[in-house]
Amino acid sequence: RQAVTIETRENVQLAAATRQAHLPLNPAAQPECQREYMRFLEEERQRFNEMGDTLRAWDREMRLAVAHYRLYHRERMKRPTVAASATAFGITGKGISIGLVSEPAELFCAYGMRARQESPFGTTLILGLANGFIGYVPTPNVYTEGGYESEATQVAPEAGDQLCDTMIASLKACV
């Protein structure tokens, strides 16, 4: 944890704080589940190629590439979590109340909206894909609805709320 406050001219203050989260991994990304999913995708890709449906075959090929990437990284992980840090900056003074918070994900907008709503600052900006890269962090409903993001994410459904809470905590530490 880091927190810094700097007094500047004209009574404007700059504060910074970093908070860490350890996000749980997506159970569907377990190596055995991933290998089974990859076999399915390969069968689908071959079937679509045989049918002459090159667009759907290409889609399965792209999903297969993502699955290979996820399996490669998952097999090399030493912890059952993904580390994520959120660094916030607060700028306050007479008529000024601005918060910036960075996070390492392609975060679904619901989390950014919640962080803005719960931020202690009048204006809050969310800076995504900063402090590293952990991939997609979708809302829980996406895991059951399906789609690219639910297939590509390495974190569990509850990870989004945990990362959002971490972002809010880092913003509040700047006040």
mmCIF file of N, CA, C and O in Angstrom, residues 60-159:
data_model
loop_
_atom_site.group_PDB
_atom_site.id
_atom_site.type_symbol
_atom_site.label_atom_id
_atom_site.label_comp_id
_atom_site.label_asym_id
_atom_site.label_seq_id
_atom_site.Cartn_x
_atom_site.Cartn_y
_atom_site.Cartn_z
ATOM 1 N N ARG A 60 -13.917 -20.197 -35.146
ATOM 2 C CA ARG A 60 -13.477 -21.273 -34.243
ATOM 3 C C ARG A 60 -11.960 -21.289 -34.130
ATOM 4 O O ARG A 60 -11.411 -21.572 -33.079
ATOM 5 N N GLU A 61 -11.286 -20.970 -35.229
ATOM 6 C CA GLU A 61 -9.819 -20.916 -35.198
ATOM 7 C C GLU A 61 -9.329 -19.803 -34.270
ATOM 8 O O GLU A 61 -8.371 -19.985 -33.512
ATOM 9 N N MET A 62 -9.987 -18.662 -34.303
ATOM 10 C CA MET A 62 -9.612 -17.558 -33.417
ATOM 11 C C MET A 62 -9.892 -17.910 -31.952
ATOM 12 O O MET A 62 -9.085 -17.635 -31.068
ATOM 13 N N ARG A 63 -11.026 -18.532 -31.697
ATOM 14 C CA ARG A 63 -11.344 -18.963 -30.330
ATOM 15 C C ARG A 63 -10.347 -20.014 -29.837
ATOM 16 O O ARG A 63 -9.983 -20.038 -28.672
ATOM 17 N N LEU A 64 -9.912 -20.853 -30.742
ATOM 18 C CA LEU A 64 -8.916 -21.872 -30.413
ATOM 19 C C LEU A 64 -7.578 -21.217 -30.044
ATOM 20 O O LEU A 64 -6.910 -21.649 -29.102
ATOM 21 N N ALA A 65 -7.207 -20.172 -30.753
ATOM 22 C CA ALA A 65 -5.962 -19.448 -30.437
ATOM 23 C C ALA A 65 -6.030 -18.840 -29.036
ATOM 24 O O ALA A 65 -5.067 -18.915 -28.264
ATOM 25 N N VAL A 66 -7.171 -18.254 -28.695
ATOM 26 C CA VAL A 66 -7.351 -17.687 -27.352
ATOM 27 C C VAL A 66 -7.287 -18.790 -26.306
ATOM 28 O O VAL A 66 -6.658 -18.632 -25.249
ATOM 29 N N ALA A 67 -7.899 -19.920 -26.590
ATOM 30 C CA ALA A 67 -7.889 -21.038 -25.647
ATOM 31 C C ALA A 67 -6.468 -21.562 -25.432
ATOM 32 O O ALA A 67 -6.083 -21.882 -24.302
ATOM 33 N N HIS A 68 -5.674 -21.642 -26.496
ATOM 34 C CA HIS A 68 -4.269 -22.060 -26.370
ATOM 35 C C HIS A 68 -3.505 -21.083 -25.480
ATOM 36 O O HIS A 68 -2.732 -21.496 -24.615
ATOM 37 N N TYR A 69 -3.719 -19.809 -25.716
ATOM 38 C CA TYR A 69 -3.056 -18.759 -24.923
ATOM 39 C C TYR A 69 -3.416 -18.896 -23.446
ATOM 40 O O TYR A 69 -2.561 -18.867 -22.566
ATOM 41 N N ARG A 70 -4.706 -19.068 -23.184
ATOM 42 C CA ARG A 70 -5.168 -19.181 -21.793
ATOM 43 C C ARG A 70 -4.608 -20.441 -21.131
ATOM 44 O O ARG A 70 -4.165 -20.407 -19.984
ATOM 45 N N LEU A 71 -4.592 -21.550 -21.835
ATOM 46 C CA LEU A 71 -4.049 -22.791 -21.285
ATOM 47 C C LEU A 71 -2.554 -22.640 -20.989
ATOM 48 O O LEU A 71 -2.080 -23.044 -19.928
ATOM 49 N N TYR A 72 -1.832 -22.040 -21.908
ATOM 50 C CA TYR A 72 -0.395 -21.830 -21.732
ATOM 51 C C TYR A 72 -0.119 -21.066 -20.433
ATOM 52 O O TYR A 72 0.710 -21.467 -19.631
ATOM 53 N N HIS A 73 -0.843 -19.975 -20.242
ATOM 54 C CA HIS A 73 -0.627 -19.162 -19.042
ATOM 55 C C HIS A 73 -1.146 -19.842 -17.778
ATOM 56 O O HIS A 73 -0.529 -19.748 -16.721
ATOM 57 N N ARG A 74 -2.259 -20.520 -17.893
ATOM 58 C CA ARG A 74 -2.839 -21.177 -16.727
ATOM 59 C C ARG A 74 -1.921 -22.275 -16.188
ATOM 60 O O ARG A 74 -1.752 -22.426 -14.981
ATOM 61 N N GLU A 75 -1.293 -23.001 -17.089
ATOM 62 C CA GLU A 75 -0.401 -24.081 -16.661
ATOM 63 C C GLU A 75 0.865 -23.554 -15.984
ATOM 64 O O GLU A 75 1.517 -24.278 -15.246
ATOM 65 N N ARG A 76 1.180 -22.302 -16.202
ATOM 66 C CA ARG A 76 2.381 -21.723 -15.619
ATOM 67 C C ARG A 76 2.108 -20.887 -14.375
ATOM 68 O O ARG A 76 3.037 -20.380 -13.758
ATOM 69 N N MET A 77 0.858 -20.747 -14.002
ATOM 70 C CA MET A 77 0.504 -19.953 -12.816
ATOM 71 C C MET A 77 0.904 -20.697 -11.549
ATOM 72 O O MET A 77 0.703 -21.893 -11.430
ATOM 73 N N LYS A 78 1.450 -19.935 -10.614
ATOM 74 C CA LYS A 78 1.880 -20.526 -9.361
ATOM 75 C C LYS A 78 0.849 -20.335 -8.244
ATOM 76 O O LYS A 78 0.924 -20.970 -7.221
ATOM 77 N N ARG A 79 -0.099 -19.441 -8.461
ATOM 78 C CA ARG A 79 -1.142 -19.160 -7.471
ATOM 79 C C ARG A 79 -2.516 -19.400 -8.090
ATOM 80 O O ARG A 79 -2.681 -19.277 -9.295
ATOM 81 N N PRO A 80 -3.508 -19.659 -7.239
ATOM 82 C CA PRO A 80 -4.869 -19.837 -7.774
ATOM 83 C C PRO A 80 -5.605 -18.507 -7.978
ATOM 84 O O PRO A 80 -6.817 -18.470 -8.064
ATOM 85 N N THR A 81 -4.844 -17.417 -8.009
ATOM 86 C CA THR A 81 -5.447 -16.094 -8.192
ATOM 87 C C THR A 81 -4.652 -15.288 -9.214
ATOM 88 O O THR A 81 -3.525 -15.631 -9.543
ATOM 89 N N VAL A 82 -5.255 -14.204 -9.665
ATOM 90 C CA VAL A 82 -4.604 -13.249 -10.549
ATOM 91 C C VAL A 82 -4.429 -11.957 -9.762
ATOM 92 O O VAL A 82 -5.403 -11.420 -9.234
ATOM 93 N N ALA A 83 -3.201 -11.477 -9.667
ATOM 94 C CA ALA A 83 -2.937 -10.224 -8.955
ATOM 95 C C ALA A 83 -3.360 -9.041 -9.827
ATOM 96 O O ALA A 83 -3.112 -9.024 -11.031
ATOM 97 N N ALA A 84 -4.010 -8.087 -9.204
ATOM 98 C CA ALA A 84 -4.444 -6.876 -9.902
ATOM 99 C C ALA A 84 -4.289 -5.694 -8.965
ATOM 100 O O ALA A 84 -4.722 -5.756 -7.813
ATOM 101 N N SER A 85 -3.681 -4.632 -9.443
ATOM 102 C CA SER A 85 -3.559 -3.441 -8.607
ATOM 103 C C SER A 85 -4.347 -2.297 -9.217
ATOM 104 O O SER A 85 -4.484 -2.199 -10.436
ATOM 105 N N ALA A 86 -4.862 -1.462 -8.343
ATOM 106 C CA ALA A 86 -5.583 -0.254 -8.753
ATOM 107 C C ALA A 86 -4.870 0.925 -8.117
ATOM 108 O O ALA A 86 -4.709 0.972 -6.899
ATOM 109 N N THR A 87 -4.409 1.842 -8.946
ATOM 110 C CA THR A 87 -3.737 3.043 -8.461
ATOM 111 C C THR A 87 -4.643 4.228 -8.729
ATOM 112 O O THR A 87 -5.116 4.405 -9.854
ATOM 113 N N ALA A 88 -4.864 5.016 -7.690
ATOM 114 C CA ALA A 88 -5.739 6.185 -7.818
ATOM 115 C C ALA A 88 -4.948 7.463 -7.569
ATOM 116 O O ALA A 88 -3.977 7.472 -6.809
ATOM 117 N N PHE A 89 -5.393 8.517 -8.208
ATOM 118 C CA PHE A 89 -4.854 9.850 -7.997
ATOM 119 C C PHE A 89 -6.029 10.768 -7.714
ATOM 120 O O PHE A 89 -7.045 10.706 -8.414
ATOM 121 N N GLY A 90 -5.891 11.586 -6.698
ATOM 122 C CA GLY A 90 -6.928 12.555 -6.378
ATOM 123 C C GLY A 90 -6.369 13.956 -6.484
ATOM 124 O O GLY A 90 -5.278 14.232 -5.976
ATOM 125 N N ILE A 91 -7.086 14.825 -7.153
ATOM 126 C CA ILE A 91 -6.697 16.223 -7.291
ATOM 127 C C ILE A 91 -7.822 17.045 -6.680
ATOM 128 O O ILE A 91 -8.956 17.004 -7.170
ATOM 129 N N THR A 92 -7.520 17.745 -5.604
ATOM 130 C CA THR A 92 -8.552 18.514 -4.903
ATOM 131 C C THR A 92 -8.048 19.921 -4.592
ATOM 132 O O THR A 92 -6.851 20.158 -4.470
ATOM 133 N N GLY A 93 -8.969 20.807 -4.473
ATOM 134 C CA GLY A 93 -8.676 22.204 -4.151
ATOM 135 C C GLY A 93 -9.937 23.020 -4.318
ATOM 136 O O GLY A 93 -11.033 22.466 -4.494
ATOM 137 N N LYS A 94 -9.791 24.308 -4.298
ATOM 138 C CA LYS A 94 -10.943 25.200 -4.443
ATOM 139 C C LYS A 94 -11.595 24.965 -5.805
ATOM 140 O O LYS A 94 -11.022 25.236 -6.846
ATOM 141 N N GLY A 95 -12.802 24.390 -5.798
ATOM 142 C CA GLY A 95 -13.543 24.135 -7.024
ATOM 143 C C GLY A 95 -13.023 22.958 -7.838
ATOM 144 O O GLY A 95 -13.459 22.756 -8.966
ATOM 145 N N ILE A 96 -12.100 22.178 -7.274
ATOM 146 C CA ILE A 96 -11.520 21.047 -8.002
ATOM 147 C C ILE A 96 -11.726 19.769 -7.200
ATOM 148 O O ILE A 96 -11.408 19.714 -6.022
ATOM 149 N N SER A 97 -12.254 18.742 -7.840
ATOM 150 C CA SER A 97 -12.428 17.435 -7.210
ATOM 151 C C SER A 97 -12.399 16.376 -8.313
ATOM 152 O O SER A 97 -13.422 16.004 -8.870
ATOM 153 N N ILE A 98 -11.174 15.923 -8.618
ATOM 154 C CA ILE A 98 -10.981 14.982 -9.715
ATOM 155 C C ILE A 98 -10.276 13.739 -9.196
ATOM 156 O O ILE A 98 -9.261 13.831 -8.512
ATOM 157 N N GLY A 99 -10.814 12.578 -9.547
ATOM 158 C CA GLY A 99 -10.177 11.313 -9.219
ATOM 159 C C GLY A 99 -9.883 10.541 -10.488
ATOM 160 O O GLY A 99 -10.665 10.569 -11.434
ATOM 161 N N LEU A 100 -8.742 9.906 -10.525
ATOM 162 C CA LEU A 100 -8.370 9.023 -11.624
ATOM 163 C C LEU A 100 -8.000 7.692 -10.996
ATOM 164 O O LEU A 100 -7.299 7.667 -9.984
ATOM 165 N N VAL A 101 -8.460 6.620 -11.566
ATOM 166 C CA VAL A 101 -8.086 5.296 -11.048
ATOM 167 C C VAL A 101 -7.746 4.386 -12.217
ATOM 168 O O VAL A 101 -8.471 4.325 -13.204
ATOM 169 N N SER A 102 -6.599 3.728 -12.096
ATOM 170 C CA SER A 102 -6.158 2.810 -13.141
ATOM 171 C C SER A 102 -6.397 1.379 -12.698
ATOM 172 O O SER A 102 -6.337 1.059 -11.514
ATOM 173 N N GLU A 103 -6.668 0.528 -13.676
ATOM 174 C CA GLU A 103 -6.889 -0.901 -13.413
ATOM 175 C C GLU A 103 -6.391 -1.689 -14.620
ATOM 176 O O GLU A 103 -6.371 -1.166 -15.723
ATOM 177 N N PRO A 104 -5.972 -2.954 -14.425
ATOM 178 C CA PRO A 104 -5.285 -3.699 -15.480
ATOM 179 C C PRO A 104 -6.169 -4.571 -16.375
ATOM 180 O O PRO A 104 -5.710 -5.598 -16.867
ATOM 181 N N ALA A 105 -7.408 -4.190 -16.577
ATOM 182 C CA ALA A 105 -8.325 -5.099 -17.268
ATOM 183 C C ALA A 105 -9.094 -4.398 -18.376
ATOM 184 O O ALA A 105 -9.126 -3.176 -18.466
ATOM 185 N N GLU A 106 -9.728 -5.231 -19.197
ATOM 186 C CA GLU A 106 -10.776 -4.747 -20.077
ATOM 187 C C GLU A 106 -12.055 -4.943 -19.272
ATOM 188 O O GLU A 106 -12.734 -5.957 -19.362
ATOM 189 N N LEU A 107 -12.308 -3.958 -18.441
ATOM 190 C CA LEU A 107 -13.372 -3.995 -17.444
ATOM 191 C C LEU A 107 -14.708 -3.640 -18.085
ATOM 192 O O LEU A 107 -14.796 -2.666 -18.827
ATOM 193 N N PHE A 108 -15.737 -4.422 -17.801
ATOM 194 C CA PHE A 108 -17.063 -4.095 -18.329
ATOM 195 C C PHE A 108 -17.544 -2.780 -17.712
ATOM 196 O O PHE A 108 -17.248 -2.468 -16.564
ATOM 197 N N CYS A 109 -18.283 -2.010 -18.497
ATOM 198 C CA CYS A 109 -18.630 -0.636 -18.111
ATOM 199 C C CYS A 109 -19.442 -0.551 -16.826
ATOM 200 O O CYS A 109 -19.368 0.456 -16.124
ATOM 201 N N ALA A 110 -20.184 -1.575 -16.454
ATOM 202 C CA ALA A 110 -20.967 -1.527 -15.214
ATOM 203 C C ALA A 110 -20.068 -1.284 -14.005
ATOM 204 O O ALA A 110 -20.452 -0.576 -13.067
ATOM 205 N N TYR A 111 -18.865 -1.849 -14.041
ATOM 206 C CA TYR A 111 -17.940 -1.652 -12.925
ATOM 207 C C TYR A 111 -17.381 -0.234 -12.904
ATOM 208 O O TYR A 111 -17.233 0.370 -11.850
ATOM 209 N N GLY A 112 -17.067 0.295 -14.070
ATOM 210 C CA GLY A 112 -16.602 1.681 -14.139
ATOM 211 C C GLY A 112 -17.668 2.650 -13.679
ATOM 212 O O GLY A 112 -17.385 3.615 -12.962
ATOM 213 N N MET A 113 -18.921 2.381 -14.057
ATOM 214 C CA MET A 113 -20.025 3.247 -13.633
ATOM 215 C C MET A 113 -20.192 3.189 -12.109
ATOM 216 O O MET A 113 -20.407 4.216 -11.464
ATOM 217 N N ARG A 114 -20.073 2.000 -11.533
ATOM 218 C CA ARG A 114 -20.189 1.854 -10.082
ATOM 219 C C ARG A 114 -19.044 2.578 -9.363
ATOM 220 O O ARG A 114 -19.266 3.270 -8.364
ATOM 221 N N ALA A 115 -17.829 2.450 -9.887
ATOM 222 C CA ALA A 115 -16.678 3.127 -9.270
ATOM 223 C C ALA A 115 -16.873 4.642 -9.317
ATOM 224 O O ALA A 115 -16.591 5.337 -8.334
ATOM 225 N N ARG A 116 -17.382 5.158 -10.419
ATOM 226 C CA ARG A 116 -17.649 6.599 -10.517
ATOM 227 C C ARG A 116 -18.718 7.024 -9.501
ATOM 228 O O ARG A 116 -18.609 8.049 -8.849
ATOM 229 N N GLN A 117 -19.742 6.209 -9.383
ATOM 230 C CA GLN A 117 -20.846 6.532 -8.479
ATOM 231 C C GLN A 117 -20.397 6.540 -7.014
ATOM 232 O O GLN A 117 -20.817 7.383 -6.244
ATOM 233 N N GLU A 118 -19.535 5.608 -6.631
ATOM 234 C CA GLU A 118 -19.098 5.500 -5.242
ATOM 235 C C GLU A 118 -17.817 6.280 -4.947
ATOM 236 O O GLU A 118 -17.350 6.294 -3.808
ATOM 237 N N SER A 119 -17.262 6.921 -5.949
ATOM 238 C CA SER A 119 -16.047 7.708 -5.769
ATOM 239 C C SER A 119 -16.327 8.938 -4.906
ATOM 240 O O SER A 119 -17.389 9.552 -5.012
ATOM 241 N N PRO A 120 -15.370 9.333 -4.073
ATOM 242 C CA PRO A 120 -15.552 10.547 -3.272
ATOM 243 C C PRO A 120 -15.301 11.827 -4.067
ATOM 244 O O PRO A 120 -15.475 12.926 -3.532
ATOM 245 N N PHE A 121 -14.935 11.719 -5.327
ATOM 246 C CA PHE A 121 -14.607 12.880 -6.145
ATOM 247 C C PHE A 121 -15.776 13.296 -7.036
ATOM 248 O O PHE A 121 -16.582 12.456 -7.438
ATOM 249 N N GLY A 122 -15.832 14.576 -7.354
ATOM 250 C CA GLY A 122 -16.891 15.092 -8.218
ATOM 251 C C GLY A 122 -16.816 14.506 -9.623
ATOM 252 O O GLY A 122 -17.828 14.210 -10.244
ATOM 253 N N THR A 123 -15.610 14.371 -10.139
ATOM 254 C CA THR A 123 -15.367 13.774 -11.451
ATOM 255 C C THR A 123 -14.372 12.643 -11.275
ATOM 256 O O THR A 123 -13.334 12.829 -10.638
ATOM 257 N N THR A 124 -14.680 11.491 -11.828
ATOM 258 C CA THR A 124 -13.771 10.343 -11.729
ATOM 259 C C THR A 124 -13.588 9.736 -13.112
ATOM 260 O O THR A 124 -14.557 9.490 -13.826
ATOM 261 N N LEU A 125 -12.332 9.507 -13.462
ATOM 262 C CA LEU A 125 -11.982 8.890 -14.738
ATOM 263 C C LEU A 125 -11.394 7.513 -14.465
ATOM 264 O O LEU A 125 -10.558 7.350 -13.569
ATOM 265 N N ILE A 126 -11.823 6.532 -15.233
ATOM 266 C CA ILE A 126 -11.327 5.162 -15.112
ATOM 267 C C ILE A 126 -10.304 4.939 -16.234
ATOM 268 O O ILE A 126 -10.620 5.137 -17.403
ATOM 269 N N LEU A 127 -9.109 4.523 -15.871
ATOM 270 C CA LEU A 127 -8.040 4.290 -16.834
ATOM 271 C C LEU A 127 -7.811 2.791 -16.940
ATOM 272 O O LEU A 127 -7.173 2.192 -16.076
ATOM 273 N N GLY A 128 -8.372 2.178 -17.961
ATOM 274 C CA GLY A 128 -8.271 0.739 -18.133
ATOM 275 C C GLY A 128 -6.998 0.324 -18.838
ATOM 276 O O GLY A 128 -6.303 1.148 -19.436
ATOM 277 N N LEU A 129 -6.689 -0.957 -18.734
ATOM 278 C CA LEU A 129 -5.509 -1.544 -19.350
ATOM 279 C C LEU A 129 -4.239 -0.842 -18.883
ATOM 280 O O LEU A 129 -3.319 -0.586 -19.655
ATOM 281 N N ALA A 130 -4.183 -0.524 -17.593
ATOM 282 C CA ALA A 130 -3.013 0.088 -16.977
ATOM 283 C C ALA A 130 -2.584 -0.793 -15.805
ATOM 284 O O ALA A 130 -3.374 -1.576 -15.294
ATOM 285 N N ASN A 131 -1.372 -0.684 -15.358
ATOM 286 C CA ASN A 131 -0.842 -1.518 -14.266
ATOM 287 C C ASN A 131 -0.827 -2.991 -14.643
ATOM 288 O O ASN A 131 -1.098 -3.849 -13.823
ATOM 289 N N GLY A 132 -0.558 -3.302 -15.891
ATOM 290 C CA GLY A 132 -0.527 -4.691 -16.336
ATOM 291 C C GLY A 132 -1.698 -5.005 -17.246
ATOM 292 O O GLY A 132 -2.396 -4.107 -17.724
ATOM 293 N N PHE A 133 -1.908 -6.302 -17.457
ATOM 294 C CA PHE A 133 -3.013 -6.746 -18.311
ATOM 295 C C PHE A 133 -3.502 -8.098 -17.819
ATOM 296 O O PHE A 133 -2.743 -9.063 -17.790
ATOM 297 N N ILE A 134 -4.763 -8.161 -17.409
ATOM 298 C CA ILE A 134 -5.340 -9.432 -16.950
ATOM 299 C C ILE A 134 -6.494 -9.888 -17.843
ATOM 300 O O ILE A 134 -7.135 -10.876 -17.554
ATOM 301 N N GLY A 135 -6.754 -9.158 -18.918
ATOM 302 C CA GLY A 135 -7.796 -9.569 -19.863
ATOM 303 C C GLY A 135 -9.171 -9.042 -19.483
ATOM 304 O O GLY A 135 -9.308 -8.077 -18.735
ATOM 305 N N TYR A 136 -10.184 -9.702 -20.006
ATOM 306 C CA TYR A 136 -11.565 -9.278 -19.762
ATOM 307 C C TYR A 136 -11.987 -9.557 -18.332
ATOM 308 O O TYR A 136 -11.652 -10.592 -17.767
ATOM 309 N N VAL A 137 -12.758 -8.612 -17.781
ATOM 310 C CA VAL A 137 -13.422 -8.814 -16.489
ATOM 311 C C VAL A 137 -14.899 -8.489 -16.714
ATOM 312 O O VAL A 137 -15.337 -7.357 -16.561
ATOM 313 N N PRO A 138 -15.667 -9.513 -17.133
ATOM 314 C CA PRO A 138 -17.083 -9.291 -17.427
ATOM 315 C C PRO A 138 -17.959 -9.339 -16.173
ATOM 316 O O PRO A 138 -17.523 -9.780 -15.106
ATOM 317 N N THR A 139 -19.179 -8.895 -16.333
ATOM 318 C CA THR A 139 -20.170 -8.984 -15.257
ATOM 319 C C THR A 139 -20.624 -10.446 -15.127
ATOM 320 O O THR A 139 -20.522 -11.215 -16.087
ATOM 321 N N PRO A 140 -21.118 -10.856 -13.951
ATOM 322 C CA PRO A 140 -21.479 -12.272 -13.744
ATOM 323 C C PRO A 140 -22.469 -12.838 -14.765
ATOM 324 O O PRO A 140 -22.355 -14.008 -15.140
ATOM 325 N N ASN A 141 -23.407 -12.036 -15.239
ATOM 326 C CA ASN A 141 -24.398 -12.550 -16.187
ATOM 327 C C ASN A 141 -23.778 -12.994 -17.505
ATOM 328 O O ASN A 141 -24.304 -13.877 -18.180
ATOM 329 N N VAL A 142 -22.634 -12.453 -17.868
ATOM 330 C CA VAL A 142 -21.981 -12.813 -19.129
ATOM 331 C C VAL A 142 -21.505 -14.262 -19.102
ATOM 332 O O VAL A 142 -21.500 -14.940 -20.130
ATOM 333 N N TYR A 143 -21.155 -14.765 -17.937
ATOM 334 C CA TYR A 143 -20.674 -16.145 -17.827
ATOM 335 C C TYR A 143 -21.782 -17.145 -18.184
ATOM 336 O O TYR A 143 -21.503 -18.198 -18.732
ATOM 337 N N THR A 144 -23.017 -16.814 -17.873
ATOM 338 C CA THR A 144 -24.123 -17.725 -18.189
ATOM 339 C C THR A 144 -24.691 -17.457 -19.586
ATOM 340 O O THR A 144 -25.182 -18.377 -20.228
ATOM 341 N N GLU A 145 -24.604 -16.210 -20.048
ATOM 342 C CA GLU A 145 -25.116 -15.872 -21.378
ATOM 343 C C GLU A 145 -24.182 -16.341 -22.478
ATOM 344 O O GLU A 145 -24.598 -16.582 -23.600
ATOM 345 N N GLY A 146 -22.884 -16.439 -22.156
ATOM 346 C CA GLY A 146 -21.893 -16.868 -23.139
ATOM 347 C C GLY A 146 -21.405 -15.714 -23.987
ATOM 348 O O GLY A 146 -21.780 -14.564 -23.790
ATOM 349 N N GLY A 147 -20.521 -16.034 -24.911
ATOM 350 C CA GLY A 147 -19.938 -15.027 -25.777
ATOM 351 C C GLY A 147 -18.429 -15.018 -25.645
ATOM 352 O O GLY A 147 -17.842 -15.725 -24.825
ATOM 353 N N TYR A 148 -17.811 -14.219 -26.466
ATOM 354 C CA TYR A 148 -16.352 -14.188 -26.538
ATOM 355 C C TYR A 148 -15.709 -13.864 -25.192
ATOM 356 O O TYR A 148 -14.763 -14.525 -24.777
ATOM 357 N N GLU A 149 -16.205 -12.832 -24.518
ATOM 358 C CA GLU A 149 -15.578 -12.399 -23.276
ATOM 359 C C GLU A 149 -15.621 -13.480 -22.198
ATOM 360 O O GLU A 149 -14.673 -13.645 -21.436
ATOM 361 N N SER A 150 -16.731 -14.211 -22.125
ATOM 362 C CA SER A 150 -16.826 -15.271 -21.115
ATOM 363 C C SER A 150 -15.887 -16.430 -21.436
ATOM 364 O O SER A 150 -15.423 -17.123 -20.534
ATOM 365 N N GLU A 151 -15.596 -16.629 -22.704
ATOM 366 C CA GLU A 151 -14.647 -17.669 -23.095
ATOM 367 C C GLU A 151 -13.209 -17.224 -22.864
ATOM 368 O O GLU A 151 -12.352 -18.036 -22.526
ATOM 369 N N ALA A 152 -12.948 -15.944 -23.055
ATOM 370 C CA ALA A 152 -11.574 -15.441 -23.015
ATOM 371 C C ALA A 152 -11.110 -15.019 -21.623
ATOM 372 O O ALA A 152 -9.920 -14.883 -21.402
ATOM 373 N N THR A 153 -12.032 -14.822 -20.692
ATOM 374 C CA THR A 153 -11.611 -14.324 -19.384
ATOM 375 C C THR A 153 -10.897 -15.390 -18.570
ATOM 376 O O THR A 153 -11.216 -16.568 -18.648
ATOM 377 N N GLN A 154 -9.935 -14.953 -17.790
ATOM 378 C CA GLN A 154 -9.238 -15.883 -16.910
ATOM 379 C C GLN A 154 -9.711 -15.771 -15.469
ATOM 380 O O GLN A 154 -9.290 -16.540 -14.617
ATOM 381 N N VAL A 155 -10.619 -14.827 -15.181
ATOM 382 C CA VAL A 155 -11.071 -14.625 -13.803
ATOM 383 C C VAL A 155 -12.496 -15.134 -13.598
ATOM 384 O O VAL A 155 -13.279 -15.239 -14.530
ATOM 385 N N ALA A 156 -12.813 -15.425 -12.345
ATOM 386 C CA ALA A 156 -14.120 -15.946 -11.956
ATOM 387 C C ALA A 156 -15.176 -14.833 -11.972
ATOM 388 O O ALA A 156 -14.838 -13.649 -11.963
ATOM 389 N N PRO A 157 -16.458 -15.206 -11.970
ATOM 390 C CA PRO A 157 -17.529 -14.204 -12.014
ATOM 391 C C PRO A 157 -17.471 -13.163 -10.892
ATOM 392 O O PRO A 157 -17.837 -12.009 -11.102
ATOM 393 N N GLU A 158 -17.007 -13.533 -9.713
ATOM 394 C CA GLU A 158 -16.973 -12.582 -8.593
ATOM 395 C C GLU A 158 -15.787 -11.620 -8.665
ATOM 396 O O GLU A 158 -15.695 -10.664 -7.888
ATOM 397 N N ALA A 159 -14.868 -11.821 -9.608
ATOM 398 C CA ALA A 159 -13.661 -10.998 -9.701
ATOM 399 C C ALA A 159 -13.971 -9.537 -10.037
ATOM 400 O O ALA A 159 -13.277 -8.636 -9.568
#
